[in-house]
Amino acid sequence: MVTPALTQKVAARSLAPGTRRILTIGSLLLLALIVAYMEQPSFSSYYRRIVNVAFIYVVAAVSYNLINGIAGQFSLGPNGFMAIGGFTTTLLMLPVARKAQVFFLEPLIWPFNSFSVPEVLHGFFARLIPHAALAAFLASNLGFLISLVGAGLVAALGGLIVGAPSLRLRGDYLAIATFGFGEIIFVLANNLIPVTNGALGIRDIPEYANLWWTAGAAVMTVWVIQNLVNSSYGRALKAIREDEVAAEAMGVHVFTHKLLAFVVHAFFAGVAGGLLAALLTTISPSLFTFFMTFQLLIIIVLGGLGSTTGAAVTAVVYAILQEVLRVVEAPMSIGPLYIPGVPGMRMVVFSGLLIVLMLFYRRGLFGRAELTWEGLQAVALGLGRRFGASPRERGR
């Protein structure tokens, strides 16, 4: 077993930077092989959809953990940023002809009614590249990348506008202010018909999001957030989380650091919203209610506030459990007892888990710990000693 002494001994012999780099590259190559296998047409589209959703949850939850777990600022507005990102991506990606069909109640406002990023790029590449299929491939993928980055930037601008006044508040007051922002975005999305098509939403969005995009976005989000956390900027955020007054006395500009964390979180939440819209091929305001924030809150609390690893792992587990627990919402018979299906019962199970965790294990599954190569080495050595030891030694 992994003893504290063994962990300290392994930690003292930390891996060389070159070894870590090789292990990281190997892990990324393994992930790429898994993605390539799952992207084959013969692979189940149902399981592929679950993994796609899991990776989108990773993007949203890891960025949400930056402001809630690392910086210690209780925000309840990621659903608003995801809505901004989702609608921005849709308006940039949807073909012009399709926009004219969808917005039949009121016409779409300029300039979104006059261009589509992939169509503009396709015209550009068609003049440069004689191969039509390659030009179309470059136009669609580069157009999607530009749309996602644009969605993140618009969401980040929203985060700057909301965060500048609201981050002067603390605790419950900040939570109420950000909750109000999410509700404002929801109401605006329902009533700004020339932009969002109102409650009808927008259908038949081209399905650009696949596992390459969602997995790539998840890896990039974890890499960016974890590097921020391990930098001096991240240490300042942790100091703010522990004691704002003490952090300010030590020279940390509290408001600037909180605002930057809020804007970074908004950027990645916008990207997650764009990926979700391009995966589901439909978007409506009802997709981004407070329920979305509640799901992300469950993920980061169950994973352990302040742990990027916890947020990422729990996001994947949560996406899988969402499908596994569909059985509790279906009608069932236990002997003579008939139990009708109860929609939403899955969330009752998740909420029950959250209550149990808060009562008996408040630090969550990972606490504030992170998965490291040294930690994995300690586990491997512990297992090796355990199973490699003689029966008499194992009995001690």
Short mmCIF file of C-alpha atoms in Angstrom, two decimals:
data_model
loop_
_atom_site.label_atom_id
_atom_site.label_comp_id
_atom_site.label_asym_id
_atom_site.label_seq_id
_atom_site.Cartn_x
_atom_site.Cartn_y
_atom_site.Cartn_z
CA MET A 1 0.00 0.00 0.00
CA VAL A 2 1.01 3.64 -0.44
CA THR A 3 2.25 4.86 2.90
CA PRO A 4 2.99 8.52 3.73
CA ALA A 5 6.66 7.59 4.16
CA LEU A 6 6.74 6.03 0.70
CA THR A 7 5.00 9.06 -0.82
CA GLN A 8 7.52 11.41 0.80
CA LYS A 9 10.39 9.22 -0.35
CA VAL A 10 9.16 9.23 -3.95
CA ALA A 11 8.35 12.94 -3.84
CA ALA A 12 11.90 13.62 -2.66
CA ARG A 13 13.12 11.81 -5.78
CA SER A 14 11.02 13.82 -8.21
CA LEU A 15 11.21 12.88 -11.86
CA ALA A 16 13.58 14.70 -14.17
CA PRO A 17 11.95 17.32 -16.45
CA GLY A 18 12.86 15.23 -19.50
CA THR A 19 11.12 12.15 -18.07
CA ARG A 20 8.01 14.16 -17.27
CA ARG A 21 7.98 15.57 -20.79
CA ILE A 22 8.23 12.08 -22.30
CA LEU A 23 5.41 10.78 -20.08
CA THR A 24 3.20 13.75 -20.96
CA ILE A 25 3.79 13.35 -24.70
CA GLY A 26 3.14 9.62 -24.40
CA SER A 27 -0.15 10.29 -22.61
CA LEU A 28 -1.25 12.74 -25.28
CA LEU A 29 -0.38 10.23 -28.02
CA LEU A 30 -2.39 7.57 -26.19
CA LEU A 31 -5.35 9.97 -25.97
CA ALA A 32 -5.02 10.71 -29.69
CA LEU A 33 -5.09 6.98 -30.49
CA ILE A 34 -8.22 6.51 -28.36
CA VAL A 35 -9.91 9.47 -30.06
CA ALA A 36 -8.96 8.14 -33.52
CA TYR A 37 -10.44 4.76 -32.61
CA MET A 38 -13.67 6.27 -31.28
CA GLU A 39 -14.05 8.52 -34.33
CA GLN A 40 -14.32 5.51 -36.62
CA PRO A 41 -17.81 5.18 -38.21
CA SER A 42 -18.16 1.66 -36.79
CA PHE A 43 -17.88 2.96 -33.20
CA SER A 44 -21.16 3.53 -31.36
CA SER A 45 -22.40 7.09 -31.93
CA TYR A 46 -24.17 6.92 -28.56
CA TYR A 47 -20.96 6.29 -26.61
CA ARG A 48 -19.16 8.85 -28.75
CA ARG A 49 -21.77 11.44 -27.83
CA ILE A 50 -21.32 10.69 -24.11
CA VAL A 51 -17.54 11.16 -24.34
CA ASN A 52 -18.02 14.40 -26.28
CA VAL A 53 -20.31 15.75 -23.57
CA ALA A 54 -17.82 14.63 -20.91
CA PHE A 55 -15.02 16.62 -22.53
CA ILE A 56 -17.26 19.71 -22.79
CA TYR A 57 -18.04 19.35 -19.09
CA VAL A 58 -14.28 19.21 -18.44
CA VAL A 59 -13.80 22.55 -20.23
CA ALA A 60 -16.63 24.21 -18.32
CA ALA A 61 -15.89 22.66 -14.90
CA VAL A 62 -12.10 23.22 -14.90
CA SER A 63 -12.56 26.90 -15.80
CA TYR A 64 -15.37 27.25 -13.24
CA ASN A 65 -13.05 25.76 -10.60
CA LEU A 66 -10.55 28.55 -11.28
CA ILE A 67 -12.87 31.23 -9.95
CA ASN A 68 -14.76 29.17 -7.35
CA GLY A 69 -12.12 26.76 -6.11
CA ILE A 70 -8.75 28.46 -6.70
CA ALA A 71 -9.72 32.11 -6.22
CA GLY A 72 -12.45 31.31 -3.67
CA GLN A 73 -15.04 33.61 -5.26
CA PHE A 74 -18.55 32.13 -5.18
CA SER A 75 -19.87 32.78 -8.68
CA LEU A 76 -23.19 31.45 -9.99
CA GLY A 77 -23.08 32.78 -13.53
CA PRO A 78 -21.31 30.27 -15.85
CA ASN A 79 -24.60 29.42 -17.58
CA GLY A 80 -24.75 33.03 -18.81
CA PHE A 81 -21.25 32.88 -20.30
CA MET A 82 -21.98 29.52 -21.92
CA ALA A 83 -25.13 31.00 -23.49
CA ILE A 84 -23.14 33.93 -24.89
CA GLY A 85 -20.56 31.54 -26.33
CA GLY A 86 -23.17 29.18 -27.74
CA PHE A 87 -25.16 31.85 -29.57
CA THR A 88 -22.01 33.63 -30.80
CA THR A 89 -20.63 30.41 -32.30
CA THR A 90 -23.98 29.64 -33.92
CA LEU A 91 -24.33 33.08 -35.51
CA LEU A 92 -20.77 32.90 -36.87
CA MET A 93 -21.06 29.34 -38.21
CA LEU A 94 -24.61 29.06 -39.56
CA PRO A 95 -24.85 29.36 -43.38
CA VAL A 96 -26.48 32.58 -44.61
CA ALA A 97 -29.27 30.73 -46.42
CA ARG A 98 -30.11 28.79 -43.28
CA LYS A 99 -30.20 31.99 -41.22
CA ALA A 100 -32.84 33.41 -43.58
CA GLN A 101 -34.97 30.28 -43.03
CA VAL A 102 -34.57 30.15 -39.24
CA PHE A 103 -35.27 33.80 -38.47
CA PHE A 104 -38.79 33.97 -39.91
CA LEU A 105 -40.39 35.78 -36.95
CA GLU A 106 -38.02 38.72 -37.18
CA PRO A 107 -35.02 39.01 -39.52
CA LEU A 108 -31.54 38.51 -38.09
CA ILE A 109 -29.68 41.73 -37.41
CA TRP A 110 -26.74 42.98 -39.44
CA PRO A 111 -23.90 41.93 -39.82
CA PHE A 112 -24.75 38.34 -38.86
CA ASN A 113 -27.35 38.12 -41.64
CA SER A 114 -24.78 38.82 -44.35
CA PHE A 115 -21.92 36.42 -43.70
CA SER A 116 -20.86 33.06 -42.34
CA VAL A 117 -17.24 32.47 -41.34
CA PRO A 118 -16.87 29.07 -43.11
CA GLU A 119 -18.46 30.47 -46.29
CA VAL A 120 -16.13 33.47 -46.30
CA LEU A 121 -13.10 31.21 -45.76
CA HIS A 122 -14.30 28.75 -48.38
CA GLY A 123 -14.36 31.49 -50.98
CA PHE A 124 -10.85 32.51 -49.93
CA PHE A 125 -9.35 28.99 -49.99
CA ALA A 126 -11.16 28.08 -53.22
CA ARG A 127 -9.16 30.77 -55.00
CA LEU A 128 -5.86 29.56 -53.50
CA ILE A 129 -6.24 25.76 -53.49
CA PRO A 130 -7.39 23.88 -56.60
CA HIS A 131 -8.39 20.80 -54.58
CA ALA A 132 -12.05 21.47 -53.65
CA ALA A 133 -12.25 18.92 -50.80
CA LEU A 134 -9.12 20.32 -49.13
CA ALA A 135 -10.41 23.88 -49.47
CA ALA A 136 -13.73 22.87 -47.89
CA PHE A 137 -11.94 21.02 -45.07
CA LEU A 138 -9.73 24.00 -44.25
CA ALA A 139 -12.64 26.44 -44.45
CA SER A 140 -14.89 24.46 -42.11
CA ASN A 141 -12.26 23.64 -39.48
CA LEU A 142 -10.51 27.00 -39.49
CA GLY A 143 -13.92 28.68 -39.48
CA PHE A 144 -14.96 26.65 -36.45
CA LEU A 145 -11.73 27.52 -34.64
CA ILE A 146 -12.21 31.23 -35.35
CA SER A 147 -15.84 31.00 -34.18
CA LEU A 148 -14.88 29.27 -30.93
CA VAL A 149 -12.18 31.83 -30.18
CA GLY A 150 -14.62 34.61 -31.06
CA ALA A 151 -17.22 33.07 -28.75
CA GLY A 152 -14.67 32.93 -25.95
CA LEU A 153 -13.64 36.55 -26.49
CA VAL A 154 -17.25 37.78 -26.47
CA ALA A 155 -17.91 35.80 -23.29
CA ALA A 156 -14.69 37.19 -21.77
CA LEU A 157 -15.89 40.71 -22.60
CA GLY A 158 -19.14 39.84 -20.80
CA GLY A 159 -17.06 38.60 -17.87
CA LEU A 160 -15.16 41.89 -17.79
CA ILE A 161 -18.39 43.94 -17.83
CA VAL A 162 -20.01 41.81 -15.12
CA GLY A 163 -16.92 41.23 -13.03
CA ALA A 164 -15.76 44.86 -12.80
CA PRO A 165 -18.64 45.94 -10.53
CA SER A 166 -19.65 42.61 -8.95
CA LEU A 167 -16.19 41.41 -7.84
CA ARG A 168 -16.07 44.27 -5.37
CA LEU A 169 -18.59 42.17 -3.45
CA ARG A 170 -17.78 39.09 -1.42
CA GLY A 171 -19.38 35.80 -0.43
CA ASP A 172 -23.16 35.57 -0.70
CA TYR A 173 -23.47 39.05 -2.22
CA LEU A 174 -21.20 38.07 -5.11
CA ALA A 175 -23.18 34.85 -5.61
CA ILE A 176 -26.44 36.81 -5.82
CA ALA A 177 -24.95 39.34 -8.28
CA THR A 178 -23.60 36.64 -10.63
CA PHE A 179 -26.84 34.65 -10.32
CA GLY A 180 -28.67 37.78 -11.44
CA PHE A 181 -26.36 38.05 -14.44
CA GLY A 182 -27.20 34.50 -15.53
CA GLU A 183 -30.92 35.23 -15.24
CA ILE A 184 -30.53 38.46 -17.24
CA ILE A 185 -28.82 36.57 -20.06
CA PHE A 186 -31.60 33.96 -20.00
CA VAL A 187 -34.33 36.62 -20.25
CA LEU A 188 -32.46 38.51 -22.98
CA ALA A 189 -31.99 35.29 -24.97
CA ASN A 190 -35.75 34.72 -24.82
CA ASN A 191 -36.63 38.24 -25.92
CA LEU A 192 -33.88 39.32 -28.34
CA ILE A 193 -35.59 37.56 -31.24
CA PRO A 194 -33.52 39.30 -33.99
CA VAL A 195 -30.39 37.77 -32.39
CA THR A 196 -31.40 34.46 -30.78
CA ASN A 197 -34.74 33.68 -32.47
CA GLY A 198 -36.31 33.79 -29.01
CA ALA A 199 -37.61 30.70 -27.28
CA LEU A 200 -37.71 28.81 -30.61
CA GLY A 201 -33.95 28.78 -30.69
CA ILE A 202 -31.84 27.86 -33.72
CA ARG A 203 -31.85 24.41 -35.29
CA ASP A 204 -29.81 22.58 -37.94
CA ILE A 205 -26.48 24.02 -36.83
CA PRO A 206 -23.67 22.25 -38.73
CA GLU A 207 -22.20 19.52 -36.50
CA TYR A 208 -18.60 20.64 -36.41
CA ALA A 209 -17.80 19.44 -32.89
CA ASN A 210 -16.29 15.98 -32.76
CA LEU A 211 -13.95 14.22 -30.37
CA TRP A 212 -10.90 15.90 -31.86
CA TRP A 213 -12.36 19.29 -31.04
CA THR A 214 -13.82 18.48 -27.62
CA ALA A 215 -10.80 16.49 -26.43
CA GLY A 216 -8.44 19.14 -27.78
CA ALA A 217 -10.37 21.89 -26.01
CA ALA A 218 -10.36 19.89 -22.76
CA VAL A 219 -6.58 19.31 -22.91
CA MET A 220 -5.93 22.94 -23.76
CA THR A 221 -8.17 24.16 -20.92
CA VAL A 222 -6.50 21.92 -18.33
CA TRP A 223 -3.05 22.93 -19.58
CA VAL A 224 -3.79 26.69 -19.48
CA ILE A 225 -5.59 26.63 -16.12
CA GLN A 226 -3.02 24.39 -14.43
CA ASN A 227 -0.14 26.55 -15.66
CA LEU A 228 -1.96 29.61 -14.31
CA VAL A 229 -2.49 27.87 -10.97
CA ASN A 230 1.19 26.88 -10.71
CA SER A 231 2.42 30.37 -11.56
CA SER A 232 2.90 33.32 -9.20
CA TYR A 233 -0.50 34.51 -10.37
CA GLY A 234 -2.07 31.25 -9.17
CA ARG A 235 -0.32 31.47 -5.81
CA ALA A 236 -1.72 34.99 -5.42
CA LEU A 237 -5.20 33.65 -6.15
CA LYS A 238 -4.78 31.00 -3.46
CA ALA A 239 -3.64 33.68 -1.03
CA ILE A 240 -6.79 35.68 -1.85
CA ARG A 241 -8.87 32.56 -1.25
CA GLU A 242 -7.38 32.05 2.18
CA ASP A 243 -7.47 35.66 3.37
CA GLU A 244 -8.06 38.68 1.15
CA VAL A 245 -6.91 41.18 3.75
CA ALA A 246 -3.66 39.33 4.40
CA ALA A 247 -3.06 38.93 0.65
CA GLU A 248 -3.55 42.65 0.09
CA ALA A 249 -1.21 43.43 2.99
CA MET A 250 1.44 41.29 1.27
CA GLY A 251 1.19 43.40 -1.89
CA VAL A 252 -1.29 41.37 -3.95
CA HIS A 253 -3.66 43.53 -6.00
CA VAL A 254 -6.76 41.62 -4.99
CA PHE A 255 -9.32 43.13 -7.36
CA THR A 256 -7.13 42.80 -10.47
CA HIS A 257 -6.33 39.16 -9.75
CA LYS A 258 -9.98 38.28 -9.13
CA LEU A 259 -11.07 40.09 -12.29
CA LEU A 260 -8.48 38.30 -14.43
CA ALA A 261 -9.57 34.92 -13.04
CA PHE A 262 -13.20 35.82 -13.76
CA VAL A 263 -12.42 36.83 -17.35
CA VAL A 264 -10.39 33.65 -18.00
CA HIS A 265 -13.23 31.56 -16.58
CA ALA A 266 -15.73 33.40 -18.80
CA PHE A 267 -13.57 32.80 -21.90
CA PHE A 268 -13.47 29.03 -21.45
CA ALA A 269 -17.15 28.89 -20.44
CA GLY A 270 -17.93 30.62 -23.76
CA VAL A 271 -15.83 28.04 -25.62
CA ALA A 272 -17.71 25.24 -23.82
CA GLY A 273 -21.03 26.80 -24.85
CA GLY A 274 -19.89 26.99 -28.47
CA LEU A 275 -18.79 23.35 -28.46
CA LEU A 276 -22.12 22.30 -26.93
CA ALA A 277 -24.12 24.13 -29.62
CA ALA A 278 -22.01 22.63 -32.41
CA LEU A 279 -22.38 19.15 -30.89
CA LEU A 280 -26.15 19.20 -30.28
CA THR A 281 -26.78 21.08 -33.61
CA THR A 282 -29.48 23.07 -31.87
CA ILE A 283 -29.51 25.85 -29.33
CA SER A 284 -32.19 27.59 -27.31
CA PRO A 285 -32.28 29.67 -24.12
CA SER A 286 -33.65 26.70 -22.16
CA LEU A 287 -30.30 24.94 -22.64
CA PHE A 288 -28.57 27.53 -20.45
CA THR A 289 -30.78 27.91 -17.41
CA PHE A 290 -29.44 27.92 -13.85
CA PHE A 291 -29.64 24.13 -14.04
CA MET A 292 -26.42 24.19 -16.09
CA THR A 293 -24.64 26.12 -13.33
CA PHE A 294 -26.03 23.69 -10.74
CA GLN A 295 -24.53 20.75 -12.64
CA LEU A 296 -21.13 22.43 -12.80
CA LEU A 297 -21.35 23.27 -9.10
CA ILE A 298 -22.03 19.61 -8.29
CA ILE A 299 -19.02 18.57 -10.40
CA ILE A 300 -16.48 20.90 -8.80
CA VAL A 301 -17.75 20.32 -5.25
CA LEU A 302 -17.77 16.53 -5.63
CA GLY A 303 -14.30 16.66 -7.21
CA GLY A 304 -12.91 18.94 -4.52
CA LEU A 305 -12.90 22.73 -4.65
CA GLY A 306 -9.45 23.87 -5.69
CA SER A 307 -8.42 20.70 -7.54
CA THR A 308 -8.15 20.85 -11.33
CA THR A 309 -7.74 17.07 -11.41
CA GLY A 310 -10.86 16.64 -9.29
CA ALA A 311 -12.92 18.89 -11.58
CA ALA A 312 -11.74 17.07 -14.73
CA VAL A 313 -12.19 13.53 -13.40
CA THR A 314 -15.56 14.25 -11.81
CA ALA A 315 -16.79 15.91 -15.02
CA VAL A 316 -16.14 12.68 -16.92
CA VAL A 317 -17.73 10.53 -14.19
CA TYR A 318 -20.73 12.88 -14.03
CA ALA A 319 -21.35 12.64 -17.79
CA ILE A 320 -21.24 8.84 -17.61
CA LEU A 321 -23.48 8.65 -14.53
CA GLN A 322 -26.01 10.89 -16.23
CA GLU A 323 -26.59 8.14 -18.77
CA VAL A 324 -26.26 5.21 -16.37
CA LEU A 325 -28.84 6.70 -13.99
CA ARG A 326 -31.48 7.05 -16.69
CA VAL A 327 -32.75 3.75 -15.34
CA VAL A 328 -34.02 5.48 -12.16
CA GLU A 329 -36.25 7.74 -14.29
CA ALA A 330 -37.88 4.85 -16.17
CA PRO A 331 -41.00 3.02 -14.93
CA MET A 332 -40.14 -0.17 -13.07
CA SER A 333 -41.88 -3.01 -11.28
CA ILE A 334 -40.52 -4.60 -8.10
CA GLY A 335 -42.70 -7.64 -7.51
CA PRO A 336 -46.30 -6.41 -7.19
CA LEU A 337 -45.11 -2.83 -6.68
CA TYR A 338 -45.24 -0.62 -9.79
CA ILE A 339 -43.16 2.58 -9.70
CA PRO A 340 -43.96 5.10 -12.44
CA GLY A 341 -41.13 6.95 -14.14
CA VAL A 342 -40.11 10.18 -12.43
CA PRO A 343 -38.41 12.70 -14.75
CA GLY A 344 -35.48 14.42 -13.06
CA MET A 345 -34.84 11.62 -10.56
CA ARG A 346 -31.18 11.57 -11.66
CA MET A 347 -30.68 15.03 -10.23
CA VAL A 348 -32.23 13.84 -6.96
CA VAL A 349 -29.53 11.16 -6.82
CA PHE A 350 -26.78 13.69 -7.58
CA SER A 351 -28.17 16.11 -5.02
CA GLY A 352 -28.27 13.31 -2.44
CA LEU A 353 -24.62 12.52 -3.19
CA LEU A 354 -23.78 16.18 -2.73
CA ILE A 355 -25.55 16.30 0.65
CA VAL A 356 -23.81 13.12 1.86
CA LEU A 357 -20.43 14.47 0.75
CA MET A 358 -20.99 17.78 2.50
CA LEU A 359 -21.98 15.99 5.70
CA PHE A 360 -19.17 13.44 5.84
CA TYR A 361 -16.39 14.51 3.42
CA ARG A 362 -16.48 18.23 2.77
CA ARG A 363 -13.16 18.35 0.93
CA GLY A 364 -14.57 16.33 -1.97
CA LEU A 365 -13.01 13.32 -3.65
CA PHE A 366 -9.64 14.95 -4.39
CA GLY A 367 -9.59 17.74 -1.81
CA ARG A 368 -7.02 20.20 -3.15
CA ALA A 369 -4.67 17.49 -4.39
CA GLU A 370 -3.57 17.18 -8.01
CA LEU A 371 -2.61 14.16 -10.05
CA THR A 372 1.15 14.18 -10.64
CA TRP A 373 3.60 11.75 -12.18
CA GLU A 374 5.31 11.44 -8.79
CA GLY A 375 1.98 10.51 -7.21
CA LEU A 376 1.35 7.86 -9.86
CA GLN A 377 4.87 6.56 -9.27
CA ALA A 378 4.13 6.26 -5.56
CA VAL A 379 0.94 4.33 -6.29
CA ALA A 380 2.76 1.99 -8.70
CA LEU A 381 5.55 1.35 -6.19
CA GLY A 382 3.03 0.76 -3.43
CA LEU A 383 1.11 -1.77 -5.52
CA GLY A 384 4.33 -3.43 -6.59
CA ARG A 385 5.49 -3.84 -3.01
CA ARG A 386 2.09 -5.03 -1.93
CA PHE A 387 1.71 -7.76 -4.55
CA GLY A 388 5.40 -8.52 -4.80
CA ALA A 389 5.75 -9.11 -1.07
CA SER A 390 5.63 -12.55 0.51
CA PRO A 391 2.33 -13.72 2.10
CA ARG A 392 3.88 -13.23 5.56
CA GLU A 393 4.86 -9.65 4.70
CA ARG A 394 1.40 -8.91 3.27
CA GLY A 395 -0.16 -10.16 6.50
CA ARG A 396 1.66 -7.60 8.60
#
